[in-house]
Amino acid sequence: MATRRDAPLMRGGGGGGGGQPLSRGSRIAAAVVVGVTLGCLCAFFYPDGLFSRASDSATHWPRRADSVACETSREVSSLKSQLLSFERKNAELRKQINELSMKLQLAGQGKNEFLYKAGPFGTVKALRTNPTVTPDLSINPRLAKILEQVAVKKELIVAVANTNVKEMLEMWFTNIKRVGISNYLVVALDDTIENFCKSNDVPVYRRDPDDGIDNIGKTGGNHAVSGLKFRVLREFLQLGYSVLLSDIDIIFFQNPFDYLYRDSDVESMSDGHNNMTAYGFNDVFDEPSMGWARYAHTMRIWVYNSGFFFIRPTIPSIELLDRVAGRLSREPKSWDQAVFNEELFFPSRPGYEGLHASKRTMDIYLFMNSKVLFKTVRKDAHLRKLKPVIVHLNYHPDKSDRMKAVIEFYVNGKQNALEHFPDGSE
């Protein structure tokens, strides 16, 4: 086999049959030709060389790896930034969806035009917070300018007063100033109160002349004046402001705006004196003559106090004010607090459409009525240490004396200041 593989190199160029071995020079020339031919073939099939590519890749791989790592890091940072941006936009969209849903529900009341799909069991919750109205500054431009200066975050305390309550009014705003509350306003019903407030650097607003309000404001007693607030407050709500309505037989010890939930149309203090009466309970009525069905379950709750409540500028809130003011004008002997609660709580029935307003009861130990204070708190060593937000002297006619005693107890630390008063009135 070897002899035959080498035969071409060993043959002579002549035509004879017994050829002679090639010379040394011929062998070298043949080797050169073969080498050049192989070189050309390699150049054609491997233009970058047999080893240069691998060597070059090995040399530059670390730099390429570093470059890829840097690019990957930048891409991750960019993706994180985009993700945060999308999350913020998503939160904003969710907020807009909630607001639009509330507006759609409000617009579609009674029309059955808007349908909602219920979620999984235990996740469904009704809308609790109604949207606020669009402010209408044309209603009362003068009041709008005052509120812009006085209100904080579109909220303020409002009291309605005439000359008959001047002494209590002074205690009222003195304690408000002591607490450091700046967003409050007195609606003066006569010249004396207007001038009195101005002389004591108290924000005051005097309504434009209105015979229906002015006559009651100048001469009316507590209940008559109290009923006026439902007409007065309407403009505040139309201007887009939330109002914490306060009678003037109230002492402030903390800023009430720090303790509001703002999730309902009306947030009111209660006339209840314990958890059952203030927050509601199942009251069983016994009628023995009915035999097996002698027991009837009823739901009871003590009324909201119309002398201290927070009301948001919503359609149900304004409707509440209109309903109460309308009934008080048609039923002059009605008590404003009774009408206020009837309109808030009575359900729809044949011939009557109830008010669809959301409501919340305030904490009875923070927003304390005087029955809670004198019947329970002052006799309990633990409860005596609690600091209320306000105390309302609504249960007792000797208001001025008790207000002074309450200030002595909570502000000046006089521990026996409340002891000589009876639980009720004599």
Tab-separated table of C-alpha atoms in Angstrom:
chain	number	residue	atom	x	y	z
A	1	MET	CA	0.000	0.000	0.000
A	2	ALA	CA	2.796	2.355	0.853
A	3	THR	CA	4.587	1.684	-2.411
A	4	ARG	CA	1.478	2.454	-4.472
A	5	ARG	CA	0.706	5.732	-2.432
A	6	ASP	CA	4.207	7.033	-3.235
A	7	ALA	CA	4.182	5.991	-6.882
A	8	PRO	CA	3.231	9.344	-8.395
A	9	LEU	CA	6.269	10.999	-6.795
A	10	MET	CA	8.606	8.295	-7.948
A	11	ARG	CA	7.675	8.092	-11.652
A	12	GLY	CA	9.704	9.675	-14.287
A	13	GLY	CA	8.415	11.957	-16.937
A	14	GLY	CA	9.493	9.741	-19.915
A	15	GLY	CA	7.445	7.320	-21.930
A	16	GLY	CA	9.450	4.211	-20.937
A	17	GLY	CA	7.999	1.581	-18.743
A	18	GLY	CA	10.852	1.266	-16.213
A	19	GLY	CA	11.133	4.804	-14.718
A	20	GLN	CA	14.049	6.220	-12.673
A	21	PRO	CA	13.814	7.884	-9.216
A	22	LEU	CA	13.221	11.711	-9.262
A	23	SER	CA	16.084	14.003	-8.475
A	24	ARG	CA	16.345	15.852	-5.106
A	25	GLY	CA	15.425	19.197	-6.677
A	26	SER	CA	12.347	17.757	-8.297
A	27	ARG	CA	11.167	16.421	-4.960
A	28	ILE	CA	11.600	19.833	-3.294
A	29	ALA	CA	9.725	21.547	-6.112
A	30	ALA	CA	6.871	19.074	-5.817
A	31	ALA	CA	6.701	19.636	-2.034
A	32	VAL	CA	6.535	23.410	-2.533
A	33	VAL	CA	3.703	23.011	-5.048
A	34	VAL	CA	1.782	20.804	-2.642
A	35	GLY	CA	2.337	23.278	0.230
A	36	VAL	CA	1.176	26.269	-1.773
A	37	THR	CA	-1.895	24.364	-2.904
A	38	LEU	CA	-2.764	23.436	0.691
A	39	GLY	CA	-2.201	27.040	1.761
A	40	CYS	CA	-4.588	28.311	-0.867
A	41	LEU	CA	-7.204	25.819	0.160
A	42	CYS	CA	-6.871	26.810	3.856
A	43	ALA	CA	-7.066	30.490	2.953
A	44	PHE	CA	-10.207	29.867	0.982
A	45	PHE	CA	-12.004	27.753	3.588
A	46	TYR	CA	-10.614	29.473	6.744
A	47	PRO	CA	-10.206	33.156	5.896
A	48	ASP	CA	-9.777	34.117	9.616
A	49	GLY	CA	-7.191	31.397	10.225
A	50	LEU	CA	-7.399	28.139	12.070
A	51	PHE	CA	-6.470	29.515	15.573
A	52	SER	CA	-6.896	33.310	15.539
A	53	ARG	CA	-10.691	33.193	16.168
A	54	ALA	CA	-10.486	31.062	19.272
A	55	SER	CA	-7.539	33.061	20.554
A	56	ASP	CA	-9.306	36.351	19.936
A	57	SER	CA	-12.511	35.119	21.645
A	58	ALA	CA	-10.567	33.968	24.660
A	59	THR	CA	-8.814	37.309	24.865
A	60	HIS	CA	-11.920	39.478	24.631
A	61	TRP	CA	-14.463	37.328	26.595
A	62	PRO	CA	-13.916	38.981	29.993
A	63	ARG	CA	-14.525	42.427	28.489
A	64	ARG	CA	-17.670	41.205	26.737
A	65	ALA	CA	-18.906	39.575	29.942
A	66	ASP	CA	-18.358	42.843	31.827
A	67	SER	CA	-20.200	44.731	29.100
A	68	VAL	CA	-23.139	42.309	29.223
A	69	ALA	CA	-23.233	42.536	33.031
A	70	CYS	CA	-23.346	46.354	32.920
A	71	GLU	CA	-26.070	46.328	30.320
A	72	THR	CA	-28.065	43.808	32.390
A	73	SER	CA	-27.706	45.949	35.527
A	74	ARG	CA	-28.922	49.033	33.681
A	75	GLU	CA	-31.865	47.100	32.265
A	76	VAL	CA	-32.839	45.835	35.741
A	77	SER	CA	-32.692	49.369	37.155
A	78	SER	CA	-34.769	50.633	34.252
A	79	LEU	CA	-37.348	47.881	34.751
A	80	LYS	CA	-37.571	48.630	38.481
A	81	SER	CA	-38.115	52.316	37.738
A	82	GLN	CA	-40.806	51.476	35.212
A	83	LEU	CA	-42.471	49.126	37.705
A	84	LEU	CA	-42.622	51.845	40.380
A	85	SER	CA	-44.029	54.267	37.834
A	86	PHE	CA	-46.696	51.757	36.789
A	87	GLU	CA	-47.602	51.086	40.441
A	88	ARG	CA	-48.089	54.801	41.088
A	89	LYS	CA	-50.205	55.159	37.970
A	90	ASN	CA	-52.186	52.084	38.977
A	91	ALA	CA	-52.891	53.580	42.411
A	92	GLU	CA	-54.044	56.813	40.814
A	93	LEU	CA	-56.280	54.902	38.421
A	94	ARG	CA	-57.778	52.875	41.282
A	95	LYS	CA	-58.553	56.121	43.101
A	96	GLN	CA	-60.195	57.560	39.997
A	97	ILE	CA	-62.180	54.359	39.502
A	98	ASN	CA	-63.468	54.537	43.097
A	99	GLU	CA	-64.474	58.175	42.679
A	100	LEU	CA	-66.184	57.503	39.366
A	101	SER	CA	-67.955	54.466	40.808
A	102	MET	CA	-69.375	56.592	43.619
A	103	LYS	CA	-70.504	59.243	41.156
A	104	LEU	CA	-72.080	56.619	38.904
A	105	GLN	CA	-73.916	55.048	41.812
A	106	LEU	CA	-75.153	58.456	42.916
A	107	ALA	CA	-76.220	59.390	39.375
A	108	GLY	CA	-77.952	56.074	38.850
A	109	GLN	CA	-80.000	56.003	42.049
A	110	GLY	CA	-83.444	54.656	41.235
A	111	LYS	CA	-82.676	54.179	37.542
A	112	ASN	CA	-81.222	50.657	37.574
A	113	GLU	CA	-78.831	51.707	34.834
A	114	PHE	CA	-75.596	50.604	36.483
A	115	LEU	CA	-74.928	46.998	37.396
A	116	TYR	CA	-72.127	45.721	39.615
A	117	LYS	CA	-70.673	42.249	39.841
A	118	ALA	CA	-70.218	40.938	43.393
A	119	GLY	CA	-66.802	39.654	44.443
A	120	PRO	CA	-65.952	36.513	46.452
A	121	PHE	CA	-67.680	35.776	49.764
A	122	GLY	CA	-66.561	38.099	52.536
A	123	THR	CA	-64.998	40.679	50.222
A	124	VAL	CA	-68.073	42.729	49.265
A	125	LYS	CA	-68.451	46.154	50.870
A	126	ALA	CA	-70.919	48.884	50.041
A	127	LEU	CA	-69.853	52.443	49.358
A	128	ARG	CA	-69.605	54.267	52.663
A	129	THR	CA	-68.292	57.684	51.718
A	130	ASN	CA	-70.364	59.759	49.340
A	131	PRO	CA	-68.563	62.153	46.952
A	132	THR	CA	-68.529	65.829	47.869
A	133	VAL	CA	-70.431	68.404	45.866
A	134	THR	CA	-68.784	70.767	43.408
A	135	PRO	CA	-68.301	74.092	45.246
A	136	ASP	CA	-70.534	76.914	44.041
A	137	LEU	CA	-68.839	80.182	44.996
A	138	SER	CA	-71.639	82.239	43.509
A	139	ILE	CA	-73.901	81.197	46.399
A	140	ASN	CA	-72.213	83.611	48.806
A	141	PRO	CA	-68.958	85.253	47.612
A	142	ARG	CA	-68.503	87.160	50.883
A	143	LEU	CA	-68.734	84.016	53.005
A	144	ALA	CA	-66.480	82.203	50.533
A	145	LYS	CA	-63.689	84.746	51.150
A	146	ILE	CA	-64.052	84.395	54.935
A	147	LEU	CA	-63.959	80.605	54.800
A	148	GLU	CA	-60.898	80.655	52.549
A	149	GLN	CA	-59.047	82.558	55.294
A	150	VAL	CA	-60.388	80.638	58.302
A	151	ALA	CA	-60.777	76.999	57.247
A	152	VAL	CA	-57.983	74.415	57.403
A	153	LYS	CA	-58.150	71.687	54.749
A	154	LYS	CA	-61.684	72.865	53.915
A	155	GLU	CA	-62.862	72.157	57.497
A	156	LEU	CA	-63.877	74.407	60.379
A	157	ILE	CA	-65.860	74.625	63.623
A	158	VAL	CA	-69.004	76.743	63.398
A	159	ALA	CA	-71.148	78.094	66.249
A	160	VAL	CA	-74.338	80.150	66.030
A	161	ALA	CA	-74.866	82.672	68.848
A	162	ASN	CA	-76.893	85.665	69.990
A	163	THR	CA	-76.640	87.988	72.991
A	164	ASN	CA	-78.479	85.575	75.316
A	165	VAL	CA	-75.436	83.256	75.441
A	166	LYS	CA	-72.654	85.839	75.565
A	167	GLU	CA	-71.071	84.557	78.805
A	168	MET	CA	-70.925	80.943	77.643
A	169	LEU	CA	-69.688	82.046	74.227
A	170	GLU	CA	-66.680	83.690	75.882
A	171	MET	CA	-65.825	80.439	77.698
A	172	TRP	CA	-66.325	78.591	74.423
A	173	PHE	CA	-63.847	80.555	72.327
A	174	THR	CA	-61.386	81.066	75.212
A	175	ASN	CA	-60.910	77.303	75.482
A	176	ILE	CA	-60.703	76.909	71.721
A	177	LYS	CA	-57.865	79.422	71.693
A	178	ARG	CA	-56.160	77.674	74.622
A	179	VAL	CA	-56.131	74.370	72.726
A	180	GLY	CA	-54.632	76.106	69.694
A	181	ILE	CA	-57.506	75.618	67.260
A	182	SER	CA	-57.512	78.284	64.563
A	183	ASN	CA	-60.211	77.091	62.150
A	184	TYR	CA	-63.402	78.201	63.901
A	185	LEU	CA	-66.066	80.771	63.151
A	186	VAL	CA	-68.956	82.362	65.048
A	187	VAL	CA	-72.110	83.133	63.092
A	188	ALA	CA	-73.390	86.236	64.895
A	189	LEU	CA	-77.150	86.700	64.995
A	190	ASP	CA	-77.064	90.261	66.326
A	191	ASP	CA	-74.840	93.346	66.473
A	192	THR	CA	-73.762	92.757	70.073
A	193	ILE	CA	-72.242	89.351	69.362
A	194	GLU	CA	-70.639	90.573	66.146
A	195	ASN	CA	-68.899	93.443	67.932
A	196	PHE	CA	-68.046	91.243	70.925
A	197	CYS	CA	-66.260	88.737	68.683
A	198	LYS	CA	-64.384	91.407	66.789
A	199	SER	CA	-63.170	92.986	70.042
A	200	ASN	CA	-61.831	89.600	71.180
A	201	ASP	CA	-60.150	88.767	67.858
A	202	VAL	CA	-62.616	85.942	67.179
A	203	PRO	CA	-63.469	85.100	63.535
A	204	VAL	CA	-67.063	86.153	62.991
A	205	TYR	CA	-69.593	86.159	60.174
A	206	ARG	CA	-72.792	88.179	60.072
A	207	ARG	CA	-75.343	87.028	57.537
A	208	ASP	CA	-77.023	89.371	55.115
A	209	PRO	CA	-80.417	90.595	56.408
A	210	ASP	CA	-83.062	87.872	56.431
A	211	ASP	CA	-86.292	88.538	58.295
A	212	GLY	CA	-87.032	84.869	58.834
A	213	ILE	CA	-83.676	84.296	60.531
A	214	ASP	CA	-83.080	87.727	62.081
A	215	ASN	CA	-86.292	87.793	64.133
A	216	ILE	CA	-85.535	84.427	65.735
A	217	GLY	CA	-81.836	85.226	66.077
A	218	LYS	CA	-82.413	88.386	68.061
A	219	THR	CA	-85.103	87.195	70.453
A	220	GLY	CA	-85.232	83.396	70.294
A	221	GLY	CA	-84.306	81.035	73.107
A	222	ASN	CA	-81.851	78.125	72.975
A	223	HIS	CA	-84.087	75.749	71.043
A	224	ALA	CA	-85.225	78.348	68.540
A	225	VAL	CA	-81.673	79.530	67.866
A	226	SER	CA	-80.481	75.929	67.665
A	227	GLY	CA	-82.984	75.254	64.908
A	228	LEU	CA	-81.558	78.095	62.784
A	229	LYS	CA	-78.234	76.315	62.269
A	230	PHE	CA	-79.754	73.912	59.739
A	231	ARG	CA	-80.592	76.827	57.469
A	232	VAL	CA	-77.312	78.644	58.110
A	233	LEU	CA	-75.075	75.625	57.444
A	234	ARG	CA	-76.434	74.955	53.965
A	235	GLU	CA	-74.315	77.693	52.382
A	236	PHE	CA	-71.147	76.331	54.025
A	237	LEU	CA	-71.739	72.936	52.441
A	238	GLN	CA	-72.625	74.411	49.055
A	239	LEU	CA	-69.281	76.220	49.117
A	240	GLY	CA	-67.567	72.838	49.578
A	241	TYR	CA	-66.634	73.022	53.284
A	242	SER	CA	-67.031	70.359	55.969
A	243	VAL	CA	-68.456	71.797	59.178
A	244	LEU	CA	-68.078	70.690	62.785
A	245	LEU	CA	-71.195	72.279	64.237
A	246	SER	CA	-70.826	73.180	67.900
A	247	ASP	CA	-73.232	74.537	70.473
A	248	ILE	CA	-71.596	77.046	72.798
A	249	ASP	CA	-72.173	75.021	76.023
A	250	ILE	CA	-69.151	72.931	75.019
A	251	ILE	CA	-65.602	72.961	76.409
A	252	PHE	CA	-62.690	71.914	74.163
A	253	PHE	CA	-59.658	70.118	75.587
A	254	GLN	CA	-58.122	68.706	72.386
A	255	ASN	CA	-58.355	69.433	68.687
A	256	PRO	CA	-61.426	67.466	67.500
A	257	PHE	CA	-60.189	67.306	63.905
A	258	ASP	CA	-57.511	64.859	65.065
A	259	TYR	CA	-60.226	62.366	66.080
A	260	LEU	CA	-62.628	62.394	63.136
A	261	TYR	CA	-63.029	59.473	60.706
A	262	ARG	CA	-64.520	61.448	57.791
A	263	ASP	CA	-66.038	58.292	56.288
A	264	SER	CA	-69.703	59.257	56.647
A	265	ASP	CA	-72.044	62.059	55.722
A	266	VAL	CA	-72.729	62.786	59.393
A	267	GLU	CA	-70.482	62.008	62.361
A	268	SER	CA	-72.223	62.921	65.614
A	269	MET	CA	-71.811	62.741	69.346
A	270	SER	CA	-74.399	60.697	71.210
A	271	ASP	CA	-76.772	61.394	74.062
A	272	GLY	CA	-76.157	57.804	75.199
A	273	HIS	CA	-74.418	57.275	78.532
A	274	ASN	CA	-72.851	53.821	77.996
A	275	ASN	CA	-71.926	51.477	75.133
A	276	MET	CA	-75.422	50.014	74.842
A	277	THR	CA	-77.343	53.248	74.728
A	278	ALA	CA	-74.804	55.085	72.553
A	279	TYR	CA	-74.062	52.374	69.987
A	280	GLY	CA	-77.321	50.412	69.947
A	281	PHE	CA	-78.709	47.243	71.521
A	282	ASN	CA	-81.347	44.556	71.106
A	283	ASP	CA	-84.245	45.495	73.394
A	284	VAL	CA	-86.743	42.658	74.009
A	285	PHE	CA	-90.354	43.732	74.471
A	286	ASP	CA	-92.447	41.373	76.608
A	287	GLU	CA	-96.177	40.989	75.912
A	288	PRO	CA	-97.440	38.024	78.029
A	289	SER	CA	-100.885	37.971	76.402
A	290	MET	CA	-99.253	36.760	73.177
A	291	GLY	CA	-98.301	33.457	74.808
A	292	TRP	CA	-95.607	31.656	72.780
A	293	ALA	CA	-94.882	34.872	70.815
A	294	ARG	CA	-94.757	37.099	73.899
A	295	TYR	CA	-91.185	38.304	73.224
A	296	ALA	CA	-90.613	40.805	70.434
A	297	HIS	CA	-87.106	41.988	69.623
A	298	THR	CA	-86.559	45.669	68.957
A	299	MET	CA	-83.456	47.692	68.101
A	300	ARG	CA	-82.765	50.763	70.190
A	301	ILE	CA	-80.197	53.524	70.169
A	302	TRP	CA	-80.151	56.834	72.003
A	303	VAL	CA	-80.354	59.894	69.808
A	304	TYR	CA	-77.546	61.809	68.203
A	305	ASN	CA	-76.903	65.206	69.715
A	306	SER	CA	-77.729	67.938	67.234
A	307	GLY	CA	-75.477	70.332	69.137
A	308	PHE	CA	-72.232	68.706	68.067
A	309	PHE	CA	-71.809	66.903	64.763
A	310	PHE	CA	-69.448	66.849	61.786
A	311	ILE	CA	-71.160	67.106	58.415
A	312	ARG	CA	-69.496	66.680	55.020
A	313	PRO	CA	-70.520	68.624	51.881
A	314	THR	CA	-72.432	65.827	50.149
A	315	ILE	CA	-75.843	65.598	48.506
A	316	PRO	CA	-77.333	63.487	51.373
A	317	SER	CA	-75.963	65.991	53.924
A	318	ILE	CA	-77.552	68.947	52.159
A	319	GLU	CA	-80.786	67.004	51.796
A	320	LEU	CA	-80.702	66.367	55.560
A	321	LEU	CA	-80.381	70.095	56.279
A	322	ASP	CA	-83.229	70.866	53.889
A	323	ARG	CA	-85.482	68.229	55.436
A	324	VAL	CA	-84.874	69.393	59.005
A	325	ALA	CA	-85.168	73.109	58.194
A	326	GLY	CA	-88.330	72.446	56.192
A	327	ARG	CA	-90.016	70.514	58.978
A	328	LEU	CA	-89.034	73.062	61.626
A	329	SER	CA	-90.602	75.838	59.559
A	330	ARG	CA	-93.791	73.804	59.074
A	331	GLU	CA	-93.853	72.454	62.646
A	332	PRO	CA	-92.779	75.398	64.851
A	333	LYS	CA	-93.304	73.437	68.076
A	334	SER	CA	-90.971	70.642	67.015
A	335	TRP	CA	-87.627	70.127	68.749
A	336	ASP	CA	-84.758	70.353	66.270
A	337	GLN	CA	-82.874	67.414	67.822
A	338	ALA	CA	-85.878	65.107	67.527
A	339	VAL	CA	-86.439	66.091	63.904
A	340	PHE	CA	-82.713	65.729	63.165
A	341	ASN	CA	-82.727	62.115	64.389
A	342	GLU	CA	-86.022	61.173	62.775
A	343	GLU	CA	-84.768	62.283	59.385
A	344	LEU	CA	-81.463	60.459	59.871
A	345	PHE	CA	-82.838	57.136	61.140
A	346	PHE	CA	-86.403	56.571	59.953
A	347	PRO	CA	-86.474	54.128	57.001
A	348	SER	CA	-88.483	54.398	53.827
A	349	ARG	CA	-92.054	53.142	54.104
A	350	PRO	CA	-95.336	53.514	52.224
A	351	GLY	CA	-95.862	57.220	51.676
A	352	TYR	CA	-92.402	58.213	52.945
A	353	GLU	CA	-88.937	58.064	51.411
A	354	GLY	CA	-86.164	57.899	53.970
A	355	LEU	CA	-82.870	59.743	53.760
A	356	HIS	CA	-79.998	57.723	52.290
A	357	ALA	CA	-77.230	59.242	54.415
A	358	SER	CA	-74.337	57.416	56.057
A	359	LYS	CA	-73.672	58.099	59.729
A	360	ARG	CA	-71.152	57.355	62.482
A	361	THR	CA	-71.417	57.642	66.276
A	362	MET	CA	-68.532	59.395	68.018
A	363	ASP	CA	-66.664	57.817	70.944
A	364	ILE	CA	-68.664	58.706	74.066
A	365	TYR	CA	-65.567	59.064	76.253
A	366	LEU	CA	-63.772	61.382	73.833
A	367	PHE	CA	-66.846	63.380	72.814
A	368	MET	CA	-68.471	63.315	76.233
A	369	ASN	CA	-71.925	64.491	77.233
A	370	SER	CA	-72.463	65.758	80.762
A	371	LYS	CA	-74.486	62.713	81.844
A	372	VAL	CA	-71.486	60.471	81.108
A	373	LEU	CA	-69.223	62.855	83.028
A	374	PHE	CA	-71.299	63.443	86.152
A	375	LYS	CA	-72.954	60.025	86.448
A	376	THR	CA	-70.025	57.777	85.519
A	377	VAL	CA	-66.630	59.298	84.774
A	378	ARG	CA	-66.139	61.452	87.874
A	379	LYS	CA	-66.873	58.421	90.092
A	380	ASP	CA	-64.443	56.060	88.358
A	381	ALA	CA	-60.735	56.307	89.261
A	382	HIS	CA	-59.623	55.012	85.873
A	383	LEU	CA	-62.015	57.072	83.740
A	384	ARG	CA	-61.102	60.235	85.667
A	385	LYS	CA	-57.619	59.991	84.137
A	386	LEU	CA	-58.900	60.076	80.567
A	387	LYS	CA	-58.676	63.380	78.734
A	388	PRO	CA	-61.751	64.008	76.588
A	389	VAL	CA	-61.717	65.962	73.352
A	390	ILE	CA	-64.797	67.924	74.382
A	391	VAL	CA	-67.385	67.957	77.165
A	392	HIS	CA	-70.896	69.045	76.259
A	393	LEU	CA	-73.041	70.337	79.127
A	394	ASN	CA	-76.213	69.255	77.377
A	395	TYR	CA	-77.887	67.355	80.237
A	396	HIS	CA	-77.807	70.115	82.837
A	397	PRO	CA	-79.520	73.529	82.943
A	398	ASP	CA	-76.945	75.122	85.286
A	399	LYS	CA	-74.555	75.223	82.352
A	400	SER	CA	-72.309	78.145	83.234
A	401	ASP	CA	-71.414	76.888	86.734
A	402	ARG	CA	-70.749	73.356	85.523
A	403	MET	CA	-68.659	74.594	82.589
A	404	LYS	CA	-66.431	76.507	84.991
A	405	ALA	CA	-66.102	73.429	87.210
A	406	VAL	CA	-65.231	71.204	84.248
A	407	ILE	CA	-62.467	73.647	83.268
A	408	GLU	CA	-61.144	73.582	86.840
A	409	PHE	CA	-61.081	69.780	86.808
A	410	TYR	CA	-59.506	69.119	83.409
A	411	VAL	CA	-57.418	72.260	82.835
A	412	ASN	CA	-56.333	73.357	86.313
A	413	GLY	CA	-56.239	69.889	87.870
A	414	LYS	CA	-58.592	70.600	90.740
A	415	GLN	CA	-59.658	67.041	91.622
A	416	ASN	CA	-62.681	67.966	93.748
A	417	ALA	CA	-64.093	70.558	91.354
A	418	LEU	CA	-66.991	68.317	90.291
A	419	GLU	CA	-67.902	66.757	93.621
A	420	HIS	CA	-70.573	69.158	94.910
A	421	PHE	CA	-72.788	68.796	91.797
A	422	PRO	CA	-75.606	66.241	91.778
A	423	ASP	CA	-75.775	63.644	89.007
A	424	GLY	CA	-78.812	65.308	87.484
A	425	SER	CA	-80.507	68.644	87.961
A	426	GLU	CA	-82.334	69.790	91.045
